[in-house]
Amino acid sequence: ASIRYFTLFYSLLTTLALFALGYLLWGRVAALLSALLYALFSGGIYIYGSSANTETFMVLFMVLALYSFVRAGRQTHPWLLLTGLFSGLAFMTKQVALFNFAVFPIFLFFVSERFEVKLRKILWLMVGFAVFPIVFSVYFWTKGAFLDFLNSAFFANLGYLAGDVFYHDRFNFNKILFFAYQENSIIWLLGTVGAVYILIKDRVFGNLLLAFWGLASFMGILAGTYFWEHYFIAIIPALALLSAYTIQKWQELKPPLLARVFFVSSLLLLVLFALPYQLPVYLGLSPQEISVVKYGGNEFVVAQKVGEVIKKVLPPGEGIFIWGAEPEVYFYSRMRSVSRYTYFYPLKGKSPAAAGRIKELLSELKTDNPKLIVWVQLSGLDPEFREFLEKNYRLYFSVEDWRIFKRK
């Protein structure tokens, strides 16, 4: 529960940051609209909005970076330094934030100033951006884990993008259409209209910056190649801001009565689009039922059951191993992992690196001899691991399609 409470509080901070940015760009009405739209649509069920995914944490730093850049104006520092700092934090949270950061030096390069001024401003940006990657690197270097850090934060992601883990569902553009349509279609429509209007008729600095920042957010989704649901959280701040801009522009229509009708209709439409998707789920279902609806399966529900059973048959702190993608079983059961591979994605694939990790895993298992091994899925078991399991363990009990094996 603490993870959910923290995520809720964190998302509130992002909502407030959207308010501040909207106020800075267009004033009070746009600020309130931006915050309202983010609050309505960022928690969507189909984009896993209430879950603690990295995108949920990344977007706060992205918004703060954009706010700092707009505040910078013609100043060289400290706002540009802050822009870099927040961008560096976003990058260390999830690397696709690099697309949004790239918008800032590009904009600085094309402003009408002397070359040395441009260079100085870009330098401040880069210095700020480098701070947190350096801090992280130094920390892991002092712990003797710098190469592990690089592998976990960067190289493993490159393997993931290359298809080392999953061999299907890459570049499925129907997913983009689906998640743009489900529950968020109205802000995709209003946001796109606002971006196009800015590019054609309202090319002031802040507006143009936001339009390209939104495009960078979309490029971050494309960079993932799999287009998983939670990727789409990253574009909600841009869509909320651009939709607020569009609605505020409607206020300027003549006659004033027509403007009010457009404004009220827009708000009603936005609320009616968001709530039918979310209210029945969050008010009518239990947390377990919500998990099944969100993820299309009950693996997370079963994980809790398995953890409770293991806690009853083993003393706290006993070593176990889980072959699967549910390391939360260690938490539920209060057991320790005998391997540093607490989920099996790094162990999958046909690359030499994955084969090396399997050998490392088997060495860890032979050394520690865990009393229990949990097999989460009945497919995708590595042949070497299967051979080890069949030779040294017997089936102990099952929970739905999970198998728990006990050392012979």
PDB file of C-alpha atoms in Angstrom, residues 51-311:
ATOM      1  CA  SER A  51       0.941   2.038 -10.980  1.00  0.00           C
ATOM      2  CA  ALA A  52       4.458   2.972  -9.910  1.00  0.00           C
ATOM      3  CA  ASN A  53       6.059   2.775 -13.352  1.00  0.00           C
ATOM      4  CA  THR A  54       9.205   4.723 -14.178  1.00  0.00           C
ATOM      5  CA  GLU A  55       7.271   7.042 -16.500  1.00  0.00           C
ATOM      6  CA  THR A  56       5.178   8.249 -13.550  1.00  0.00           C
ATOM      7  CA  PHE A  57       8.346   9.398 -11.778  1.00  0.00           C
ATOM      8  CA  MET A  58      10.094  10.652 -14.915  1.00  0.00           C
ATOM      9  CA  VAL A  59       7.378  13.119 -15.975  1.00  0.00           C
ATOM     10  CA  LEU A  60       7.704  15.304 -12.849  1.00  0.00           C
ATOM     11  CA  PHE A  61      11.360  16.006 -13.636  1.00  0.00           C
ATOM     12  CA  MET A  62      10.505  16.562 -17.305  1.00  0.00           C
ATOM     13  CA  VAL A  63       7.854  19.153 -16.432  1.00  0.00           C
ATOM     14  CA  LEU A  64      10.160  20.903 -13.948  1.00  0.00           C
ATOM     15  CA  ALA A  65      12.879  21.021 -16.603  1.00  0.00           C
ATOM     16  CA  LEU A  66      10.487  22.635 -19.091  1.00  0.00           C
ATOM     17  CA  TYR A  67       9.310  25.112 -16.436  1.00  0.00           C
ATOM     18  CA  SER A  68      12.922  26.077 -15.652  1.00  0.00           C
ATOM     19  CA  PHE A  69      13.742  26.512 -19.339  1.00  0.00           C
ATOM     20  CA  VAL A  70      10.761  28.817 -19.896  1.00  0.00           C
ATOM     21  CA  ARG A  71      11.722  30.786 -16.778  1.00  0.00           C
ATOM     22  CA  ALA A  72      15.286  31.111 -18.044  1.00  0.00           C
ATOM     23  CA  GLY A  73      14.232  33.475 -20.825  1.00  0.00           C
ATOM     24  CA  ARG A  74      17.345  35.416 -21.795  1.00  0.00           C
ATOM     25  CA  GLN A  75      19.234  34.557 -18.616  1.00  0.00           C
ATOM     26  CA  THR A  76      22.275  32.321 -18.804  1.00  0.00           C
ATOM     27  CA  HIS A  77      21.874  30.879 -15.320  1.00  0.00           C
ATOM     28  CA  PRO A  78      20.670  29.620 -12.812  1.00  0.00           C
ATOM     29  CA  TRP A  79      17.482  28.519 -14.582  1.00  0.00           C
ATOM     30  CA  LEU A  80      19.390  26.853 -17.408  1.00  0.00           C
ATOM     31  CA  LEU A  81      21.461  24.984 -14.849  1.00  0.00           C
ATOM     32  CA  LEU A  82      18.225  23.852 -13.162  1.00  0.00           C
ATOM     33  CA  THR A  83      16.850  22.779 -16.545  1.00  0.00           C
ATOM     34  CA  GLY A  84      19.875  20.558 -16.984  1.00  0.00           C
ATOM     35  CA  LEU A  85      19.649  19.181 -13.430  1.00  0.00           C
ATOM     36  CA  PHE A  86      15.989  18.198 -13.766  1.00  0.00           C
ATOM     37  CA  SER A  87      16.624  16.746 -17.224  1.00  0.00           C
ATOM     38  CA  GLY A  88      19.495  14.686 -15.834  1.00  0.00           C
ATOM     39  CA  LEU A  89      17.220  13.339 -13.098  1.00  0.00           C
ATOM     40  CA  ALA A  90      14.566  12.476 -15.690  1.00  0.00           C
ATOM     41  CA  PHE A  91      17.208  10.738 -17.806  1.00  0.00           C
ATOM     42  CA  MET A  92      18.405   8.680 -14.841  1.00  0.00           C
ATOM     43  CA  THR A  93      14.793   7.697 -14.156  1.00  0.00           C
ATOM     44  CA  LYS A  94      14.198   6.565 -17.740  1.00  0.00           C
ATOM     45  CA  GLN A  95      16.493   7.186 -20.663  1.00  0.00           C
ATOM     46  CA  VAL A  96      13.780   8.248 -23.142  1.00  0.00           C
ATOM     47  CA  ALA A  97      13.750  11.639 -21.347  1.00  0.00           C
ATOM     48  CA  LEU A  98      16.803  12.382 -23.498  1.00  0.00           C
ATOM     49  CA  PHE A  99      14.436  13.260 -26.366  1.00  0.00           C
ATOM     50  CA  ASN A 100      12.772  15.974 -24.279  1.00  0.00           C
ATOM     51  CA  PHE A 101      16.114  17.318 -23.102  1.00  0.00           C
ATOM     52  CA  ALA A 102      17.374  17.521 -26.701  1.00  0.00           C
ATOM     53  CA  VAL A 103      14.675  20.110 -27.449  1.00  0.00           C
ATOM     54  CA  PHE A 104      16.376  22.655 -25.150  1.00  0.00           C
ATOM     55  CA  PRO A 105      19.840  22.929 -26.766  1.00  0.00           C
ATOM     56  CA  ILE A 106      18.209  22.857 -30.217  1.00  0.00           C
ATOM     57  CA  PHE A 107      16.035  25.819 -29.287  1.00  0.00           C
ATOM     58  CA  LEU A 108      18.986  27.666 -27.803  1.00  0.00           C
ATOM     59  CA  PHE A 109      20.996  27.105 -30.951  1.00  0.00           C
ATOM     60  CA  PHE A 110      18.336  28.639 -33.190  1.00  0.00           C
ATOM     61  CA  VAL A 111      17.569  31.740 -31.123  1.00  0.00           C
ATOM     62  CA  SER A 112      18.825  34.974 -32.663  1.00  0.00           C
ATOM     63  CA  GLU A 113      21.856  35.631 -30.448  1.00  0.00           C
ATOM     64  CA  ARG A 114      25.610  35.697 -30.888  1.00  0.00           C
ATOM     65  CA  PHE A 115      27.303  32.331 -31.223  1.00  0.00           C
ATOM     66  CA  GLU A 116      29.307  32.687 -27.999  1.00  0.00           C
ATOM     67  CA  VAL A 117      26.086  33.438 -26.070  1.00  0.00           C
ATOM     68  CA  LYS A 118      24.433  30.332 -27.505  1.00  0.00           C
ATOM     69  CA  LEU A 119      27.466  28.273 -26.637  1.00  0.00           C
ATOM     70  CA  ARG A 120      27.547  29.554 -23.057  1.00  0.00           C
ATOM     71  CA  LYS A 121      23.870  28.751 -22.527  1.00  0.00           C
ATOM     72  CA  ILE A 122      24.197  25.257 -23.991  1.00  0.00           C
ATOM     73  CA  LEU A 123      27.224  24.698 -21.786  1.00  0.00           C
ATOM     74  CA  TRP A 124      25.204  25.564 -18.671  1.00  0.00           C
ATOM     75  CA  LEU A 125      22.549  23.102 -19.797  1.00  0.00           C
ATOM     76  CA  MET A 126      25.086  20.333 -20.338  1.00  0.00           C
ATOM     77  CA  VAL A 127      26.810  20.954 -17.007  1.00  0.00           C
ATOM     78  CA  GLY A 128      23.493  20.684 -15.186  1.00  0.00           C
ATOM     79  CA  PHE A 129      22.518  17.576 -17.144  1.00  0.00           C
ATOM     80  CA  ALA A 130      25.786  15.807 -16.312  1.00  0.00           C
ATOM     81  CA  VAL A 131      25.549  16.240 -12.528  1.00  0.00           C
ATOM     82  CA  PHE A 132      23.234  13.356 -11.626  1.00  0.00           C
ATOM     83  CA  PRO A 133      24.667  10.801 -14.099  1.00  0.00           C
ATOM     84  CA  ILE A 134      28.101  11.592 -12.575  1.00  0.00           C
ATOM     85  CA  VAL A 135      26.760  11.306  -9.005  1.00  0.00           C
ATOM     86  CA  PHE A 136      25.185   7.929  -9.786  1.00  0.00           C
ATOM     87  CA  SER A 137      28.333   6.719 -11.529  1.00  0.00           C
ATOM     88  CA  VAL A 138      30.626   7.753  -8.659  1.00  0.00           C
ATOM     89  CA  TYR A 139      28.337   6.097  -6.113  1.00  0.00           C
ATOM     90  CA  PHE A 140      28.352   2.744  -7.921  1.00  0.00           C
ATOM     91  CA  TRP A 141      32.078   3.039  -8.647  1.00  0.00           C
ATOM     92  CA  THR A 142      32.802   3.372  -4.923  1.00  0.00           C
ATOM     93  CA  LYS A 143      30.650   0.286  -4.316  1.00  0.00           C
ATOM     94  CA  GLY A 144      32.558  -1.731  -6.922  1.00  0.00           C
ATOM     95  CA  ALA A 145      29.446  -2.032  -9.088  1.00  0.00           C
ATOM     96  CA  PHE A 146      30.010   0.514 -11.852  1.00  0.00           C
ATOM     97  CA  LEU A 147      29.883  -2.039 -14.692  1.00  0.00           C
ATOM     98  CA  ASP A 148      26.743  -3.591 -13.216  1.00  0.00           C
ATOM     99  CA  PHE A 149      25.222  -0.124 -13.067  1.00  0.00           C
ATOM    100  CA  LEU A 150      26.029   0.569 -16.722  1.00  0.00           C
ATOM    101  CA  ASN A 151      24.642  -2.804 -17.740  1.00  0.00           C
ATOM    102  CA  SER A 152      21.419  -2.459 -15.739  1.00  0.00           C
ATOM    103  CA  ALA A 153      20.733   1.167 -16.661  1.00  0.00           C
ATOM    104  CA  PHE A 154      21.832   1.213 -20.302  1.00  0.00           C
ATOM    105  CA  PHE A 155      23.184  -1.907 -22.019  1.00  0.00           C
ATOM    106  CA  ALA A 156      20.349  -4.163 -20.842  1.00  0.00           C
ATOM    107  CA  ASN A 157      17.902  -1.659 -22.327  1.00  0.00           C
ATOM    108  CA  LEU A 158      19.694  -1.810 -25.678  1.00  0.00           C
ATOM    109  CA  GLY A 159      19.351  -5.583 -25.626  1.00  0.00           C
ATOM    110  CA  TYR A 160      15.694  -5.207 -24.761  1.00  0.00           C
ATOM    111  CA  LEU A 161      15.177  -2.880 -27.732  1.00  0.00           C
ATOM    112  CA  ALA A 162      17.030  -5.331 -29.979  1.00  0.00           C
ATOM    113  CA  GLY A 163      14.538  -8.049 -29.063  1.00  0.00           C
ATOM    114  CA  ASP A 164      16.708 -10.111 -26.706  1.00  0.00           C
ATOM    115  CA  VAL A 165      13.840 -10.492 -24.236  1.00  0.00           C
ATOM    116  CA  PHE A 166      10.671 -10.451 -26.323  1.00  0.00           C
ATOM    117  CA  TYR A 167      10.517 -11.594 -29.916  1.00  0.00           C
ATOM    118  CA  HIS A 168       7.003 -10.433 -30.686  1.00  0.00           C
ATOM    119  CA  ASP A 169       4.824  -7.346 -30.664  1.00  0.00           C
ATOM    120  CA  ARG A 170       7.541  -4.913 -31.670  1.00  0.00           C
ATOM    121  CA  PHE A 171       6.526  -1.913 -33.806  1.00  0.00           C
ATOM    122  CA  ASN A 172       2.842  -2.769 -33.383  1.00  0.00           C
ATOM    123  CA  PHE A 173       1.462   0.629 -34.361  1.00  0.00           C
ATOM    124  CA  ASN A 174      -2.094  -0.554 -33.732  1.00  0.00           C
ATOM    125  CA  LYS A 175      -1.202  -0.242 -30.053  1.00  0.00           C
ATOM    126  CA  ILE A 176      -0.617   3.481 -30.477  1.00  0.00           C
ATOM    127  CA  LEU A 177      -4.040   3.865 -32.070  1.00  0.00           C
ATOM    128  CA  PHE A 178      -5.615   1.768 -29.298  1.00  0.00           C
ATOM    129  CA  PHE A 179      -4.124   3.678 -26.379  1.00  0.00           C
ATOM    130  CA  ALA A 180      -4.691   7.023 -28.094  1.00  0.00           C
ATOM    131  CA  TYR A 181      -8.343   6.066 -28.503  1.00  0.00           C
ATOM    132  CA  GLN A 182      -9.023   4.399 -25.162  1.00  0.00           C
ATOM    133  CA  GLU A 183      -9.885   6.902 -22.405  1.00  0.00           C
ATOM    134  CA  ASN A 184      -7.411   9.555 -23.679  1.00  0.00           C
ATOM    135  CA  SER A 185      -8.698  10.197 -27.191  1.00  0.00           C
ATOM    136  CA  ILE A 186     -10.174  13.605 -26.374  1.00  0.00           C
ATOM    137  CA  ILE A 187      -6.874  15.067 -25.139  1.00  0.00           C
ATOM    138  CA  TRP A 188      -5.033  13.505 -28.082  1.00  0.00           C
ATOM    139  CA  LEU A 189      -7.517  15.320 -30.352  1.00  0.00           C
ATOM    140  CA  LEU A 190      -7.422  18.656 -28.526  1.00  0.00           C
ATOM    141  CA  GLY A 191      -3.654  18.472 -28.022  1.00  0.00           C
ATOM    142  CA  THR A 192      -3.012  17.771 -31.702  1.00  0.00           C
ATOM    143  CA  VAL A 193      -5.307  20.633 -32.741  1.00  0.00           C
ATOM    144  CA  GLY A 194      -3.432  22.952 -30.373  1.00  0.00           C
ATOM    145  CA  ALA A 195      -0.007  21.873 -31.662  1.00  0.00           C
ATOM    146  CA  VAL A 196      -1.032  22.342 -35.298  1.00  0.00           C
ATOM    147  CA  TYR A 197      -2.530  25.775 -34.543  1.00  0.00           C
ATOM    148  CA  ILE A 198       0.707  26.821 -32.805  1.00  0.00           C
ATOM    149  CA  LEU A 199       2.842  25.719 -35.739  1.00  0.00           C
ATOM    150  CA  ILE A 200       0.631  27.600 -38.216  1.00  0.00           C
ATOM    151  CA  LYS A 201      -0.543  30.749 -36.438  1.00  0.00           C
ATOM    152  CA  ASP A 202       0.915  31.213 -32.949  1.00  0.00           C
ATOM    153  CA  ARG A 203       4.654  30.619 -33.177  1.00  0.00           C
ATOM    154  CA  VAL A 204       5.743  32.497 -30.068  1.00  0.00           C
ATOM    155  CA  PHE A 205       8.668  31.030 -28.138  1.00  0.00           C
ATOM    156  CA  GLY A 206       6.800  29.282 -25.292  1.00  0.00           C
ATOM    157  CA  ASN A 207       4.107  27.823 -27.526  1.00  0.00           C
ATOM    158  CA  LEU A 208       6.544  26.570 -30.140  1.00  0.00           C
ATOM    159  CA  LEU A 209       8.730  25.078 -27.413  1.00  0.00           C
ATOM    160  CA  LEU A 210       5.749  23.168 -25.986  1.00  0.00           C
ATOM    161  CA  ALA A 211       4.716  21.819 -29.401  1.00  0.00           C
ATOM    162  CA  PHE A 212       8.176  20.376 -30.045  1.00  0.00           C
ATOM    163  CA  TRP A 213       8.440  19.152 -26.449  1.00  0.00           C
ATOM    164  CA  GLY A 214       5.209  17.218 -27.021  1.00  0.00           C
ATOM    165  CA  LEU A 215       6.658  15.762 -30.221  1.00  0.00           C
ATOM    166  CA  ALA A 216       9.757  14.706 -28.274  1.00  0.00           C
ATOM    167  CA  SER A 217       7.502  12.919 -25.753  1.00  0.00           C
ATOM    168  CA  PHE A 218       5.904  11.016 -28.625  1.00  0.00           C
ATOM    169  CA  MET A 219       9.338  10.088 -29.970  1.00  0.00           C
ATOM    170  CA  GLY A 220      10.117   8.677 -26.533  1.00  0.00           C
ATOM    171  CA  ILE A 221       7.140   6.342 -26.912  1.00  0.00           C
ATOM    172  CA  LEU A 222       8.324   5.244 -30.360  1.00  0.00           C
ATOM    173  CA  ALA A 223      11.847   4.612 -29.064  1.00  0.00           C
ATOM    174  CA  GLY A 224      10.538   1.799 -26.870  1.00  0.00           C
ATOM    175  CA  THR A 225       9.548  -0.192 -30.016  1.00  0.00           C
ATOM    176  CA  TYR A 226       7.072  -2.316 -28.004  1.00  0.00           C
ATOM    177  CA  PHE A 227       4.617   0.502 -27.155  1.00  0.00           C
ATOM    178  CA  TRP A 228       3.654  -0.977 -23.791  1.00  0.00           C
ATOM    179  CA  GLU A 229       0.749   0.674 -22.006  1.00  0.00           C
ATOM    180  CA  HIS A 230       2.757   2.641 -19.443  1.00  0.00           C
ATOM    181  CA  TYR A 231       4.899   4.269 -22.171  1.00  0.00           C
ATOM    182  CA  PHE A 232       1.938   6.550 -22.896  1.00  0.00           C
ATOM    183  CA  ILE A 233       2.080   8.181 -19.456  1.00  0.00           C
ATOM    184  CA  ALA A 234       5.064  10.180 -20.730  1.00  0.00           C
ATOM    185  CA  ILE A 235       2.983  12.171 -23.218  1.00  0.00           C
ATOM    186  CA  ILE A 236       0.064  13.014 -20.888  1.00  0.00           C
ATOM    187  CA  PRO A 237       1.700  16.240 -19.525  1.00  0.00           C
ATOM    188  CA  ALA A 238       2.225  17.606 -23.054  1.00  0.00           C
ATOM    189  CA  LEU A 239      -1.307  16.644 -24.118  1.00  0.00           C
ATOM    190  CA  ALA A 240      -2.789  18.218 -20.967  1.00  0.00           C
ATOM    191  CA  LEU A 241      -0.951  21.502 -21.617  1.00  0.00           C
ATOM    192  CA  LEU A 242      -1.746  21.590 -25.330  1.00  0.00           C
ATOM    193  CA  SER A 243      -5.408  20.732 -24.683  1.00  0.00           C
ATOM    194  CA  ALA A 244      -5.612  23.537 -22.104  1.00  0.00           C
ATOM    195  CA  TYR A 245      -4.125  25.888 -24.705  1.00  0.00           C
ATOM    196  CA  THR A 246      -6.747  24.800 -27.267  1.00  0.00           C
ATOM    197  CA  ILE A 247      -9.659  25.322 -24.873  1.00  0.00           C
ATOM    198  CA  GLN A 248      -8.368  28.730 -23.819  1.00  0.00           C
ATOM    199  CA  LYS A 249      -8.095  29.738 -27.464  1.00  0.00           C
ATOM    200  CA  TRP A 250     -11.775  28.888 -27.848  1.00  0.00           C
ATOM    201  CA  GLN A 251     -12.477  31.492 -25.170  1.00  0.00           C
ATOM    202  CA  GLU A 252     -11.235  34.138 -27.564  1.00  0.00           C
ATOM    203  CA  LEU A 253     -13.933  33.349 -30.129  1.00  0.00           C
ATOM    204  CA  LYS A 254     -16.513  35.949 -31.065  1.00  0.00           C
ATOM    205  CA  PRO A 255     -19.311  36.329 -30.093  1.00  0.00           C
ATOM    206  CA  PRO A 256     -18.563  35.762 -26.361  1.00  0.00           C
ATOM    207  CA  LEU A 257     -21.626  33.537 -25.901  1.00  0.00           C
ATOM    208  CA  LEU A 258     -20.266  31.062 -28.443  1.00  0.00           C
ATOM    209  CA  ALA A 259     -16.926  31.077 -26.628  1.00  0.00           C
ATOM    210  CA  ARG A 260     -18.634  30.189 -23.337  1.00  0.00           C
ATOM    211  CA  VAL A 261     -20.594  27.381 -24.988  1.00  0.00           C
ATOM    212  CA  PHE A 262     -17.369  25.921 -26.428  1.00  0.00           C
ATOM    213  CA  PHE A 263     -15.616  26.244 -23.086  1.00  0.00           C
ATOM    214  CA  VAL A 264     -18.327  24.534 -21.001  1.00  0.00           C
ATOM    215  CA  SER A 265     -18.867  21.860 -23.663  1.00  0.00           C
ATOM    216  CA  SER A 266     -15.154  21.092 -23.709  1.00  0.00           C
ATOM    217  CA  LEU A 267     -15.012  20.630 -19.943  1.00  0.00           C
ATOM    218  CA  LEU A 268     -18.079  18.387 -19.935  1.00  0.00           C
ATOM    219  CA  LEU A 269     -16.694  16.332 -22.794  1.00  0.00           C
ATOM    220  CA  LEU A 270     -13.354  15.903 -21.069  1.00  0.00           C
ATOM    221  CA  VAL A 271     -14.945  14.803 -17.799  1.00  0.00           C
ATOM    222  CA  LEU A 272     -17.370  12.452 -19.555  1.00  0.00           C
ATOM    223  CA  PHE A 273     -14.541  10.869 -21.496  1.00  0.00           C
ATOM    224  CA  ALA A 274     -12.360  10.237 -18.466  1.00  0.00           C
ATOM    225  CA  LEU A 275     -14.809   9.133 -15.801  1.00  0.00           C
ATOM    226  CA  PRO A 276     -16.654   6.256 -17.549  1.00  0.00           C
ATOM    227  CA  TYR A 277     -13.339   4.440 -17.938  1.00  0.00           C
ATOM    228  CA  GLN A 278     -12.121   5.065 -14.411  1.00  0.00           C
ATOM    229  CA  LEU A 279     -15.099   5.262 -12.027  1.00  0.00           C
ATOM    230  CA  PRO A 280     -16.461   1.716 -12.570  1.00  0.00           C
ATOM    231  CA  VAL A 281     -12.980   0.306 -12.061  1.00  0.00           C
ATOM    232  CA  TYR A 282     -11.718   2.271  -9.085  1.00  0.00           C
ATOM    233  CA  LEU A 283     -15.035   2.470  -7.226  1.00  0.00           C
ATOM    234  CA  GLY A 284     -16.555  -0.893  -8.166  1.00  0.00           C
ATOM    235  CA  LEU A 285     -13.700  -3.407  -8.049  1.00  0.00           C
ATOM    236  CA  SER A 286     -11.354  -4.749  -5.399  1.00  0.00           C
ATOM    237  CA  PRO A 287      -7.598  -4.174  -5.770  1.00  0.00           C
ATOM    238  CA  GLN A 288      -7.213  -7.782  -6.942  1.00  0.00           C
ATOM    239  CA  GLU A 289      -9.942  -7.359  -9.572  1.00  0.00           C
ATOM    240  CA  ILE A 290      -8.396  -4.082 -10.706  1.00  0.00           C
ATOM    241  CA  SER A 291      -5.070  -5.884 -11.205  1.00  0.00           C
ATOM    242  CA  VAL A 292      -6.722  -8.498 -13.435  1.00  0.00           C
ATOM    243  CA  VAL A 293      -8.517  -5.815 -15.494  1.00  0.00           C
ATOM    244  CA  LYS A 294      -5.372  -3.705 -15.915  1.00  0.00           C
ATOM    245  CA  TYR A 295      -2.913  -6.429 -16.815  1.00  0.00           C
ATOM    246  CA  GLY A 296      -5.168  -8.984 -18.502  1.00  0.00           C
ATOM    247  CA  GLY A 297      -4.044 -11.707 -16.092  1.00  0.00           C
ATOM    248  CA  ASN A 298      -3.844 -12.625 -12.433  1.00  0.00           C
ATOM    249  CA  GLU A 299      -0.083 -13.082 -11.981  1.00  0.00           C
ATOM    250  CA  PHE A 300       0.183 -10.274  -9.414  1.00  0.00           C
ATOM    251  CA  VAL A 301      -2.759 -11.676  -7.447  1.00  0.00           C
ATOM    252  CA  VAL A 302      -1.250 -15.175  -7.435  1.00  0.00           C
ATOM    253  CA  ALA A 303       2.119 -13.740  -6.368  1.00  0.00           C
ATOM    254  CA  GLN A 304       0.579 -12.497  -3.132  1.00  0.00           C
ATOM    255  CA  LYS A 305      -1.025 -15.906  -2.462  1.00  0.00           C
ATOM    256  CA  VAL A 306       2.233 -17.751  -3.117  1.00  0.00           C
ATOM    257  CA  GLY A 307       4.143 -15.368  -0.866  1.00  0.00           C
ATOM    258  CA  GLU A 308       1.725 -15.961   2.007  1.00  0.00           C
ATOM    259  CA  VAL A 309       1.979 -19.752   1.620  1.00  0.00           C
ATOM    260  CA  ILE A 310       5.803 -19.715   1.562  1.00  0.00           C
ATOM    261  CA  LYS A 311       5.851 -17.528   4.679  1.00  0.00           C
TER     262      LYS A 311
END
